[in-house]
Tab-separated table of C-alpha atoms and ligand atoms in Angstrom:
chain	number	residue	atom	x	y	z
A	28	UNK	CA	-16.407	8.557	-17.694
A	29	UNK	CA	-15.295	8.359	-13.803
A	30	UNK	CA	-14.282	11.435	-12.321
A	31	UNK	CA	-12.589	12.195	-8.894
A	32	UNK	CA	-15.911	13.232	-7.539
A	33	UNK	CA	-17.478	9.902	-8.295
A	34	UNK	CA	-14.796	7.871	-7.854
A	35	UNK	CA	-16.164	5.915	-4.806
A	36	UNK	CA	-13.538	4.529	-2.413
A	37	UNK	CA	-14.170	2.171	0.616
A	38	UNK	CA	-11.967	2.107	3.279
A	39	UNK	CA	-11.954	-0.628	5.990
A	40	UNK	CA	-10.998	0.731	9.503
A	41	UNK	CA	-11.534	3.928	11.623
A	42	UNK	CA	-8.917	4.133	14.150
A	43	UNK	CA	-5.298	5.851	12.802
A	44	UNK	CA	-4.719	5.191	9.287
A	45	UNK	CA	-8.844	5.259	8.086
A	46	UNK	CA	-9.677	8.779	9.312
A	47	UNK	CA	-6.364	10.141	8.029
A	48	UNK	CA	-6.731	8.525	4.648
A	49	UNK	CA	-10.349	9.721	4.344
A	50	UNK	CA	-9.559	13.345	5.564
A	51	UNK	CA	-6.647	13.681	2.530
A	52	UNK	CA	-9.064	11.509	-0.257
A	53	UNK	CA	-11.815	14.120	0.775
A	54	UNK	CA	-9.667	17.084	0.490
A	55	UNK	CA	-8.476	15.689	-2.933
A	56	UNK	CA	-11.911	15.649	-4.130
A	57	UNK	CA	-12.531	11.682	-3.587
A	58	UNK	CA	-15.615	10.370	-2.194
A	59	UNK	CA	-15.134	8.328	0.680
A	60	UNK	CA	-17.231	5.563	2.850
A	61	UNK	CA	-15.704	4.309	5.929
A	62	UNK	CA	-16.508	0.756	7.434
A	63	UNK	CA	-15.888	0.503	11.023
A	64	UNK	CA	-16.400	-2.953	13.099
A	65	UNK	CA	-16.792	-0.822	16.267
A	66	UNK	CA	-20.574	0.388	17.084
A	67	UNK	CA	-19.298	3.940	17.548
A	68	UNK	CA	-15.771	6.400	17.076
A	69	UNK	CA	-13.156	5.517	19.855
A	70	UNK	CA	-13.240	7.537	22.823
A	71	UNK	CA	-10.947	8.393	25.385
A	72	UNK	CA	-8.492	5.295	26.174
A	73	UNK	CA	-6.368	2.548	24.475
A	74	UNK	CA	-2.660	2.823	25.210
A	75	UNK	CA	-0.274	5.870	24.411
A	76	UNK	CA	1.037	6.074	20.756
A	77	UNK	CA	3.953	8.413	19.354
A	78	UNK	CA	3.750	10.868	16.847
A	79	UNK	CA	7.155	11.924	15.503
A	80	UNK	CA	8.166	14.545	13.122
A	81	UNK	CA	6.698	13.584	9.592
A	82	UNK	CA	3.299	12.676	11.314
A	83	UNK	CA	2.971	15.956	13.092
A	84	UNK	CA	3.742	17.588	10.136
A	85	UNK	CA	0.944	15.817	8.554
A	86	UNK	CA	-1.393	16.547	11.577
A	87	UNK	CA	-0.310	20.113	11.229
A	88	UNK	CA	-1.474	20.400	7.387
A	89	UNK	CA	-4.628	19.001	8.436
A	90	UNK	CA	-4.951	21.700	11.256
A	91	UNK	CA	-5.442	18.833	14.036
A	92	UNK	CA	-1.767	20.012	15.870
A	93	UNK	CA	-3.228	22.119	18.344
A	94	UNK	CA	-6.074	19.606	19.650
A	95	UNK	CA	-3.343	16.907	19.908
A	96	UNK	CA	-1.054	18.878	21.666
A	97	UNK	CA	-3.992	19.658	24.154
A	98	UNK	CA	-4.402	16.049	24.906
A	99	UNK	CA	-0.678	15.204	24.793
A	100	UNK	CA	-0.248	12.615	28.091
A	101	UNK	CA	1.971	14.895	29.464
A	102	UNK	CA	4.409	11.965	30.519
A	103	UNK	CA	7.965	14.030	31.540
A	104	UNK	CA	9.622	11.817	34.232
A	105	UNK	CA	10.695	8.481	34.523
A	106	UNK	CA	11.538	6.225	37.531
A	107	UNK	CA	13.408	3.073	36.450
A	108	UNK	CA	14.103	0.222	38.740
A	109	UNK	CA	16.645	-2.700	37.573
A	110	UNK	CA	15.443	-6.649	39.073
A	111	UNK	CA	17.534	-6.523	42.061
A	112	UNK	CA	19.152	-3.042	42.250
A	113	UNK	CA	18.544	-1.116	45.407
A	114	UNK	CA	18.219	2.313	43.732
A	115	UNK	CA	15.646	3.560	40.855
A	116	UNK	CA	17.362	5.615	38.154
A	117	UNK	CA	15.489	9.035	37.634
A	118	UNK	CA	15.137	9.964	34.029
A	119	UNK	CA	13.839	13.229	32.440
A	120	UNK	CA	11.737	11.783	29.896
A	121	UNK	CA	10.804	15.096	27.961
A	122	UNK	CA	14.722	15.476	27.187
A	123	UNK	CA	14.761	11.825	25.740
A	124	UNK	CA	12.048	12.603	23.725
A	125	UNK	CA	13.755	15.648	22.648
A	126	UNK	CA	16.795	13.922	21.854
A	127	UNK	CA	15.109	11.159	20.170
A	128	UNK	CA	13.409	13.315	17.519
A	129	UNK	CA	13.029	17.178	16.757
A	130	UNK	CA	9.455	16.488	16.739
A	131	UNK	CA	7.299	14.136	18.805
A	132	UNK	CA	4.446	13.978	20.898
A	133	UNK	CA	2.822	11.359	22.985
A	134	UNK	CA	-1.205	10.774	22.855
A	135	UNK	CA	-3.441	8.031	23.609
A	136	UNK	CA	-4.402	6.356	20.422
A	137	UNK	CA	-8.330	7.016	20.898
A	138	UNK	CA	-7.729	10.384	21.599
A	139	UNK	CA	-5.703	11.038	18.158
A	140	UNK	CA	-8.494	8.599	16.730
A	141	UNK	CA	-11.268	10.850	17.453
A	142	UNK	CA	-9.109	13.929	16.880
A	143	UNK	CA	-8.585	12.704	12.931
A	144	UNK	CA	-12.279	11.228	13.011
A	145	UNK	CA	-13.521	14.661	13.500
A	146	UNK	CA	-11.281	16.380	10.933
A	147	UNK	CA	-13.481	15.025	8.269
A	148	UNK	CA	-16.514	13.664	9.694
A	149	UNK	CA	-18.952	15.932	7.724
A	150	UNK	CA	-17.256	14.949	4.552
A	151	UNK	CA	-17.244	11.199	4.784
A	152	UNK	CA	-19.626	8.468	5.069
A	153	UNK	CA	-18.952	6.309	8.279
A	154	UNK	CA	-20.778	2.743	8.815
A	155	UNK	CA	-20.299	1.677	12.070
A	156	UNK	CA	-21.101	-1.519	13.796
A	157	UNK	CA	-20.426	-3.436	10.162
A	158	UNK	CA	-17.589	-5.485	8.603
A	159	UNK	CA	-16.925	-6.489	4.516
A	160	UNK	CA	-17.751	-9.933	4.158
A	161	UNK	CA	-16.786	-10.459	0.542
A	162	UNK	CA	-14.647	-8.277	-2.228
A	163	UNK	CA	-15.481	-9.095	-5.754
A	164	UNK	CA	-12.981	-7.990	-8.683
A	165	UNK	CA	-15.881	-5.953	-10.471
A	166	UNK	CA	-15.944	-3.814	-7.046
A	167	UNK	CA	-18.903	-5.260	-5.632
A	168	UNK	CA	-18.224	-5.026	-1.707
A	169	UNK	CA	-20.807	-7.329	0.576
A	170	UNK	CA	-20.828	-6.316	4.424
A	171	UNK	CA	-22.428	-8.410	7.461
A	172	UNK	CA	-25.243	-5.649	8.129
A	173	UNK	CA	-25.575	-3.225	5.002
A	174	UNK	CA	-26.774	-4.272	1.767
A	175	UNK	CA	-23.855	-4.898	-1.352
A	176	UNK	CA	-22.710	-1.883	-3.034
A	177	UNK	CA	-20.388	-1.282	-5.558
A	178	UNK	CA	-16.691	0.600	-5.052
A	179	UNK	CA	-14.051	1.749	-7.054
A	180	UNK	CA	-10.918	1.113	-4.456
A	181	UNK	CA	-11.250	-0.645	-1.416
A	182	UNK	CA	-8.559	0.245	1.439
A	183	UNK	CA	-8.254	-2.017	4.351
A	184	UNK	CA	-6.771	0.143	7.190
A	185	UNK	CA	-8.105	-2.302	9.558
A	186	UNK	CA	-5.022	-2.913	11.643
A	187	UNK	CA	-2.650	-5.574	12.432
A	188	UNK	CA	-5.053	-8.444	12.097
A	189	UNK	CA	-6.668	-7.144	9.065
A	190	UNK	CA	-9.899	-8.427	7.357
A	191	UNK	CA	-9.500	-6.984	4.118
A	192	UNK	CA	-5.930	-8.280	3.869
A	193	UNK	CA	-7.158	-11.934	4.740
A	194	UNK	CA	-10.131	-11.446	2.123
A	195	UNK	CA	-7.291	-10.637	-0.638
A	196	UNK	CA	-4.138	-11.723	0.305
A	197	UNK	CA	-5.125	-15.035	2.629
A	198	UNK	CA	-4.179	-16.281	5.893
A	199	UNK	CA	-2.059	-13.782	8.393
A	200	UNK	CA	0.567	-16.371	9.054
A	201	UNK	CA	1.821	-16.110	5.728
A	202	UNK	CA	2.864	-12.515	6.570
A	203	UNK	CA	3.199	-12.333	10.171
A	204	UNK	CA	6.856	-12.504	11.690
A	205	UNK	CA	6.864	-13.278	15.357
A	206	UNK	CA	9.699	-11.273	16.992
A	207	UNK	CA	10.165	-13.200	20.275
A	208	UNK	CA	8.130	-11.172	22.613
A	209	UNK	CA	4.599	-10.683	23.917
A	210	UNK	CA	2.672	-7.505	25.017
A	211	UNK	CA	-0.157	-6.808	27.520
A	212	UNK	CA	-1.941	-3.772	28.694
A	213	UNK	CA	-4.572	-3.434	30.939
A	214	UNK	CA	-6.441	-0.411	32.031
A	215	UNK	CA	-6.383	0.002	35.894
A	216	UNK	CA	-6.899	2.543	38.739
A	217	UNK	CA	-3.785	4.699	39.450
A	218	UNK	CA	-2.583	2.407	42.536
A	219	UNK	CA	0.799	3.968	41.746
A	220	UNK	CA	-0.440	7.438	42.248
A	221	UNK	CA	1.674	8.665	39.116
A	222	UNK	CA	1.861	12.189	38.112
A	223	UNK	CA	2.981	12.760	34.732
A	224	UNK	CA	5.442	9.890	35.307
A	225	UNK	CA	6.361	6.497	33.642
A	226	UNK	CA	7.192	3.802	36.617
A	227	UNK	CA	8.680	0.736	34.686
A	228	UNK	CA	10.594	-2.244	36.145
A	229	UNK	CA	13.120	-4.222	33.917
A	230	UNK	CA	14.263	-7.609	34.204
A	231	UNK	CA	16.144	-9.820	32.368
A	232	UNK	CA	13.458	-10.966	29.366
A	233	UNK	CA	10.654	-8.906	31.238
A	234	UNK	CA	10.049	-5.061	31.097
A	235	UNK	CA	6.813	-3.784	33.063
A	236	UNK	CA	5.783	0.019	33.150
A	237	UNK	CA	2.847	2.143	34.094
A	238	UNK	CA	1.750	5.381	33.104
A	239	UNK	CA	-1.321	7.506	33.604
A	240	UNK	CA	-2.429	10.323	31.028
A	241	UNK	CA	-2.727	13.753	32.643
A	242	UNK	CA	-6.637	14.447	31.339
A	243	UNK	CA	-7.495	10.303	32.396
A	244	UNK	CA	-8.356	9.482	35.772
A	245	UNK	CA	-7.364	6.013	35.240
A	246	UNK	CA	-3.741	4.654	33.963
A	247	UNK	CA	-2.049	1.822	31.926
A	248	UNK	CA	0.196	-0.513	32.689
A	249	UNK	CA	1.921	-2.403	29.859
A	250	UNK	CA	3.918	-5.379	29.559
A	251	UNK	CA	6.422	-6.703	27.375
A	252	UNK	CA	8.438	-10.226	27.785
A	253	UNK	CA	10.540	-12.452	25.802
A	254	UNK	CA	9.757	-15.845	24.539
A	255	UNK	CA	11.717	-18.007	22.217
A	256	UNK	CA	8.781	-19.963	21.228
A	257	UNK	CA	4.900	-19.282	20.337
A	258	UNK	CA	2.709	-19.620	23.327
A	259	UNK	CA	0.307	-21.920	22.924
A	260	UNK	CA	-3.017	-20.038	23.610
A	261	UNK	CA	-6.247	-19.293	21.894
A	262	UNK	CA	-6.846	-15.382	20.511
A	263	UNK	CA	-10.256	-15.590	22.806
A	264	UNK	CA	-8.723	-17.227	25.939
A	265	UNK	CA	-8.625	-14.166	28.208
A	266	UNK	CA	-8.238	-16.006	31.153
A	267	UNK	CA	-4.940	-17.942	29.604
A	268	UNK	CA	-3.784	-15.214	28.400
A	269	UNK	CA	-3.921	-13.224	31.996
A	270	UNK	CA	-2.201	-16.598	33.503
A	271	UNK	CA	0.639	-16.366	30.703
A	272	UNK	CA	1.269	-12.395	31.709
A	273	UNK	CA	1.442	-13.427	35.657
A	274	UNK	CA	3.826	-16.271	35.471
A	275	UNK	CA	6.175	-14.494	33.084
A	276	UNK	CA	6.044	-11.404	35.388
A	277	UNK	CA	6.081	-13.564	38.878
A	278	UNK	CA	8.553	-12.256	41.287
A	279	UNK	CA	9.875	-9.236	39.508
A	280	UNK	CA	8.447	-6.685	41.647
A	281	UNK	CA	5.658	-5.796	44.674
A	282	UNK	CA	4.589	-2.476	42.425
A	283	UNK	CA	4.195	-5.185	39.166
A	284	UNK	CA	2.497	-7.742	41.853
A	285	UNK	CA	-0.042	-4.665	42.134
A	286	UNK	CA	-0.954	-3.896	39.149
A	287	UNK	CA	-0.996	-8.036	38.309
A	288	UNK	CA	-3.622	-7.779	40.920
A	289	UNK	CA	-5.990	-5.531	38.880
A	290	UNK	CA	-6.348	-8.185	36.138
A	291	UNK	CA	-9.150	-9.664	37.276
A	292	UNK	CA	-11.121	-6.644	37.701
A	293	UNK	CA	-9.864	-4.388	34.441
A	294	UNK	CA	-12.071	-3.126	32.022
A	295	UNK	CA	-9.819	-3.368	29.115
A	296	UNK	CA	-6.999	-5.896	28.787
A	297	UNK	CA	-4.939	-6.535	25.398
A	298	UNK	CA	-2.798	-9.225	24.614
A	299	UNK	CA	-0.632	-10.091	21.773
A	300	UNK	CA	2.274	-11.808	20.320
A	301	UNK	CA	4.576	-8.990	18.805
A	302	UNK	CA	4.235	-9.951	15.462
A	303	UNK	CA	5.941	-7.871	11.885
A	304	UNK	CA	3.758	-7.720	8.737
A	305	UNK	CA	6.038	-8.644	5.888
A	306	UNK	CA	4.786	-8.319	2.726
A	307	UNK	CA	6.227	-7.931	-0.489
A	308	UNK	CA	3.187	-5.697	-2.192
A	309	UNK	CA	0.280	-4.754	-0.466
A	310	UNK	CA	-1.613	-3.821	-3.578
A	311	UNK	CA	-3.782	-6.293	-5.634
A	312	UNK	CA	-6.321	-5.600	-8.317
A	313	UNK	CA	-8.542	-1.999	-6.616
A	314	UNK	CA	-7.712	-3.333	-3.275
A	315	UNK	CA	-4.528	-2.183	-1.264
A	316	UNK	CA	-3.643	-1.611	2.206
A	317	UNK	CA	-2.605	1.262	4.920
A	318	UNK	CA	-0.777	1.148	8.241
A	319	UNK	CA	-0.666	-1.759	10.346
A	320	UNK	CA	-2.519	-3.788	8.039
A	321	UNK	CA	-0.078	-3.371	5.292
A	322	UNK	CA	2.939	-3.288	7.293
A	323	UNK	CA	3.092	-3.213	10.737
A	324	UNK	CA	6.506	-3.145	11.882
A	325	UNK	CA	5.255	-4.864	15.478
A	326	UNK	CA	2.936	-2.656	18.132
A	327	UNK	CA	4.498	-1.045	21.096
A	328	UNK	CA	8.026	-1.324	19.551
A	329	UNK	CA	8.302	0.603	15.979
A	330	UNK	CA	6.289	3.839	16.043
A	331	UNK	CA	3.913	2.194	14.181
A	332	UNK	CA	1.366	5.193	14.909
A	333	UNK	CA	3.415	7.516	12.639
A	334	UNK	CA	4.000	5.056	10.059
A	335	UNK	CA	-0.028	4.616	9.514
A	336	UNK	CA	-0.361	8.528	9.497
A	337	UNK	CA	2.198	8.774	6.852
A	338	UNK	CA	0.991	6.036	4.532
A	339	UNK	CA	-2.463	7.489	4.841
A	340	UNK	CA	-1.155	10.860	3.578
A	341	UNK	CA	1.022	9.154	0.800
A	342	UNK	CA	-1.826	6.788	-0.410
A	343	UNK	CA	-3.926	9.571	-1.037
A	344	UNK	CA	-1.326	11.875	-2.296
A	345	UNK	CA	-0.383	9.263	-5.174
A	346	UNK	CA	-3.945	8.612	-6.004
A	347	UNK	CA	-4.298	12.331	-6.583
A	348	UNK	CA	-1.303	12.546	-8.632
A	349	UNK	CA	-2.663	9.373	-10.467
A	350	UNK	CA	-6.056	11.556	-11.052
A	351	UNK	CA	-7.491	8.314	-9.527
A	352	UNK	CA	-5.840	5.452	-11.560
A	353	UNK	CA	-4.703	3.104	-8.908
A	354	UNK	CA	-2.845	1.372	-11.526
A	355	UNK	CA	-0.457	3.933	-11.358
A	356	UNK	CA	-1.183	5.240	-7.731
A	357	UNK	CA	-0.819	2.241	-6.020
A	358	UNK	CA	2.750	1.091	-7.286
A	359	UNK	CA	3.750	4.761	-6.944
A	360	UNK	CA	2.536	4.549	-2.815
A	361	UNK	CA	4.182	1.195	-2.382
A	362	UNK	CA	7.602	2.721	-3.746
A	363	UNK	CA	7.136	6.097	-1.623
A	364	UNK	CA	6.709	3.798	1.381
A	365	UNK	CA	8.932	0.928	0.876
A	366	UNK	CA	12.295	2.739	2.304
A	367	UNK	CA	10.429	4.130	5.473
A	368	UNK	CA	9.017	0.423	5.983
A	369	UNK	CA	12.277	-1.206	6.032
A	370	UNK	CA	13.442	1.481	8.411
A	371	UNK	CA	10.730	1.246	11.117
A	372	UNK	CA	11.281	-2.619	10.777
A	373	UNK	CA	14.862	-3.035	11.576
A	374	UNK	CA	14.604	-0.057	14.230
A	375	UNK	CA	11.674	-1.899	15.485
A	376	UNK	CA	13.698	-5.160	16.109
A	377	UNK	CA	16.262	-2.811	17.675
A	378	UNK	CA	14.323	-1.144	19.763
A	379	UNK	CA	12.758	-4.869	20.983
A	380	UNK	CA	16.278	-5.366	21.945
A	381	UNK	CA	16.665	-2.631	23.894
A	382	UNK	CA	13.382	-2.062	25.561
A	383	UNK	CA	13.321	-6.096	26.607
A	384	UNK	CA	16.665	-6.758	27.529
A	385	UNK	CA	18.180	-10.349	27.249
A	386	UNK	CA	20.850	-10.075	30.209
A	387	UNK	CA	21.838	-8.369	33.154
A	388	UNK	CA	24.066	-6.409	31.121
A	389	UNK	CA	21.625	-5.531	28.422
A	390	UNK	CA	19.474	-4.182	31.805
A	391	UNK	CA	21.897	-2.226	33.221
A	392	UNK	CA	22.909	-0.668	30.049
A	393	UNK	CA	19.045	0.170	29.521
A	394	UNK	CA	18.938	2.358	32.696
A	395	UNK	CA	22.350	3.562	32.222
A	396	UNK	CA	21.821	4.808	28.835
A	397	UNK	CA	18.600	6.271	29.972
A	398	UNK	CA	20.572	8.227	32.732
A	399	UNK	CA	23.447	9.562	30.699
A	400	UNK	CA	20.787	10.891	28.121
A	401	UNK	CA	18.657	12.961	30.618
A	402	UNK	CA	21.935	14.346	32.293
A	403	UNK	CA	23.273	15.412	29.185
A	404	UNK	CA	22.521	18.918	27.543
A	405	UNK	CA	20.178	18.323	24.883
A	406	UNK	CA	22.854	18.748	21.731
A	407	UNK	CA	25.402	15.873	23.155
A	408	UNK	CA	22.005	13.813	24.177
A	409	UNK	CA	20.715	14.092	20.860
A	410	UNK	CA	24.055	13.004	19.195
A	411	UNK	CA	24.215	9.839	21.670
A	412	UNK	CA	20.818	8.848	20.755
A	413	UNK	CA	21.347	8.961	17.068
A	414	UNK	CA	24.370	6.747	17.810
A	415	UNK	CA	22.623	4.276	19.758
A	416	UNK	CA	19.149	3.933	18.290
A	417	UNK	CA	17.695	3.518	14.668
A	418	UNK	CA	14.468	4.939	15.162
A	419	UNK	CA	15.784	8.326	15.989
A	420	UNK	CA	17.742	8.684	12.975
A	421	UNK	CA	15.262	7.182	10.848
A	422	UNK	CA	12.236	9.945	11.940
A	423	UNK	CA	14.241	12.868	11.810
A	424	UNK	CA	15.684	11.540	8.520
A	425	UNK	CA	12.178	10.539	6.993
A	426	UNK	CA	11.050	12.641	3.689
A	427	UNK	CA	7.846	12.750	2.405
A	428	UNK	CA	6.436	14.752	-0.914
A	429	UNK	CA	3.876	17.558	-0.334
A	430	UNK	CA	0.793	16.401	-2.186
A	431	UNK	CA	-1.438	19.832	-2.094
A	432	UNK	CA	-5.095	19.009	-1.766
A	433	UNK	CA	-7.037	19.857	-5.245
A	434	UNK	CA	-8.129	23.467	-6.085
A	435	UNK	CA	-11.613	22.603	-4.921
A	436	UNK	CA	-13.304	19.450	-3.812
A	437	UNK	CA	-15.241	18.979	-7.005
A	438	UNK	CA	-11.873	17.839	-9.266
A	439	UNK	CA	-12.996	16.785	-12.964
A	440	UNK	CA	-9.804	15.242	-13.095
A	441	UNK	CA	-10.748	11.801	-15.151
A	442	UNK	CA	-9.755	8.223	-13.785
A	443	UNK	CA	-7.753	6.868	-16.811
A	444	UNK	CA	-8.095	3.649	-15.259
A	445	UNK	CA	-11.554	3.347	-16.617
A	446	UNK	CA	-12.853	2.262	-12.990
A	447	UNK	CA	-16.172	0.964	-13.441
A	448	UNK	CA	-18.666	3.906	-12.385
A	449	UNK	CA	-21.098	3.561	-9.187
A	450	UNK	CA	-24.185	1.927	-9.937
B	510	FAD	C1	-0.671	-2.330	23.460
B	510	FAD	C2	-0.324	-1.858	22.104
B	510	FAD	C3	0.730	-0.297	22.387
B	510	FAD	C4	1.097	0.127	21.301
B	510	FAD	N1	1.959	0.958	21.504
B	510	FAD	C5	2.407	2.057	20.673
B	510	FAD	C6	3.578	3.073	21.074
B	510	FAD	O1	3.798	3.363	21.832
B	510	FAD	N2	3.797	3.949	20.006
B	510	FAD	C7	3.305	3.839	18.715
B	510	FAD	O2	3.385	4.540	17.849
B	510	FAD	N3	2.109	2.647	18.190
B	510	FAD	C8	2.093	1.820	19.369
B	510	FAD	N4	1.141	1.000	19.160
B	510	FAD	C9	0.666	0.492	17.499
B	510	FAD	C10	-0.524	1.219	17.433
B	510	FAD	O3	-1.503	1.500	18.066
B	510	FAD	C11	-0.898	1.171	16.140
B	510	FAD	O4	0.529	1.143	14.973
B	510	FAD	C12	-1.729	2.302	15.348
B	510	FAD	O5	-3.037	2.302	16.152
B	510	FAD	C13	-2.025	1.850	13.729
B	510	FAD	O6	-3.175	2.320	13.111
B	510	FAD	P1	-4.276	1.712	12.201
B	510	FAD	O7	-5.327	2.820	11.734
B	510	FAD	O8	-3.444	1.024	11.168
B	510	FAD	O9	-4.657	0.474	12.948
B	510	FAD	P2	-5.501	0.158	14.027
B	510	FAD	O10	-5.425	1.265	15.020
B	510	FAD	O11	-5.421	-1.262	14.833
B	510	FAD	O12	-7.306	0.185	13.843
B	510	FAD	C14	-7.670	-0.742	13.050
B	510	FAD	C15	-9.269	-0.621	13.199
B	510	FAD	O13	-9.943	-1.308	12.282
B	510	FAD	C16	-11.064	-1.612	12.745
B	510	FAD	N5	-11.323	-3.294	12.614
B	510	FAD	C17	-11.114	-4.025	12.681
B	510	FAD	N6	-11.325	-5.411	12.010
B	510	FAD	C18	-12.394	-4.598	11.254
B	510	FAD	C19	-13.557	-5.300	10.236
B	510	FAD	N7	-13.526	-6.512	10.447
B	510	FAD	N8	-13.993	-4.362	9.494
B	510	FAD	C20	-14.268	-3.027	9.749
B	510	FAD	N9	-13.361	-2.398	10.922
B	510	FAD	C21	-12.514	-3.582	11.245
B	510	FAD	C22	-10.613	-1.736	14.284
B	510	FAD	O14	-11.774	-1.668	15.328
B	510	FAD	C23	-9.844	-0.609	14.534
B	510	FAD	O15	-10.431	0.501	14.470
B	510	FAD	C24	0.541	-0.065	20.035
B	510	FAD	C25	-0.335	-1.150	19.831
B	510	FAD	C26	-0.852	-1.639	20.775
B	510	FAD	C27	-1.707	-2.737	20.299
């Protein structure tokens, strides 16, 4: 008989979804191992991500909200230049954030990852610098480095290009939908001397922004551009990706040229298509997926970090509710997440249209909408934003069940599914 405390769960990926899931699984009395390809836990860096109301509530329950608030990026102003317009639009960004959601915080992804990792590091076994190479239906897992081991359940929390998803469900191309845009991010010195400010240049089909974080010495430049067709490049061919970025932003503004000049010196560069992951079901046998691995609405456009936090909390909660019986828990988890996923996927498509306008009218609309919202008092601006964006409505209206942790970690609840016991 397998009890919760002996039910062994392997999680692949230690960024956002992985550590949040590991935290809640241990609080519900399960035994957790996390395997992460990177050699160490993530440290300050990456890009800025958003935590909206439900993810903030979950973080509060984990007791980590004060640490997250301490690390908030502090970006409170935006200066928006429209291509060929003489005067920029200055916007009170904190007002837009407040209008967008009654609870929101922006934080660097690696700060957030570190905070979530710290929350349960003593209760979880972490295997860094490793990756799963094979999963067999009887629970045997093979790794690149560690010897084979047996687990009762396996969860892929390994991001948009998930390894677990590939091993269990097949090639990524079966599930990913290109939504007509690309994304590039680079780390650079704060060449535009920004202080709590987002500087953004918008043209037809292309948007570039730069921001710094209060506690980071450097800054990030983010590039979003449209392309009707998938571009021709290999995902390891970084010089080609940089060339595509230079071509797409040629002539937008001298600020943007300065940011692009840093491409040859940047210590960190990211380039990818904006892809939405659509799966009818993301559980098979003893394996399921969480976060971007299972249902990414699109990086940088869909609030996917909040969705990853919510997904991890719900999955752990449903496993606890079903006393570890994955045959009940996985469908319940998918059922609970389905409306949130549908909503965020639709919101991401709408955000992509707004953020990367397809016409001059769209560029003006983005600038004027931002100016209007920041000029109005909080109440009317929130109403306006609710009328114009899907994400705001969505995150404010998301309701998530409460899954209180078990009384005592060592619950003796049985697994009715009769999962094979540890070796
Ligand atoms: C450029 C960019 C900008 C973004 N901007 C925003 C934003 O503004 N707001 C927002 O909410 N979200 C944003 N996102 C999305 C956000 O980063 C993700 O939604 C969030 O990090 C999802 O967390 P995750 O844990 O599901 O996956 P990820 O953060 O992708 O983490 C996956 C983890 O799995 C590990 N891994 C990968 N392969 C393996 C393997 N084979 N074995 C073991 N481990 C593996 C990786 O090293 C990583 O640690 C952005 C993403 C990008 C790329």
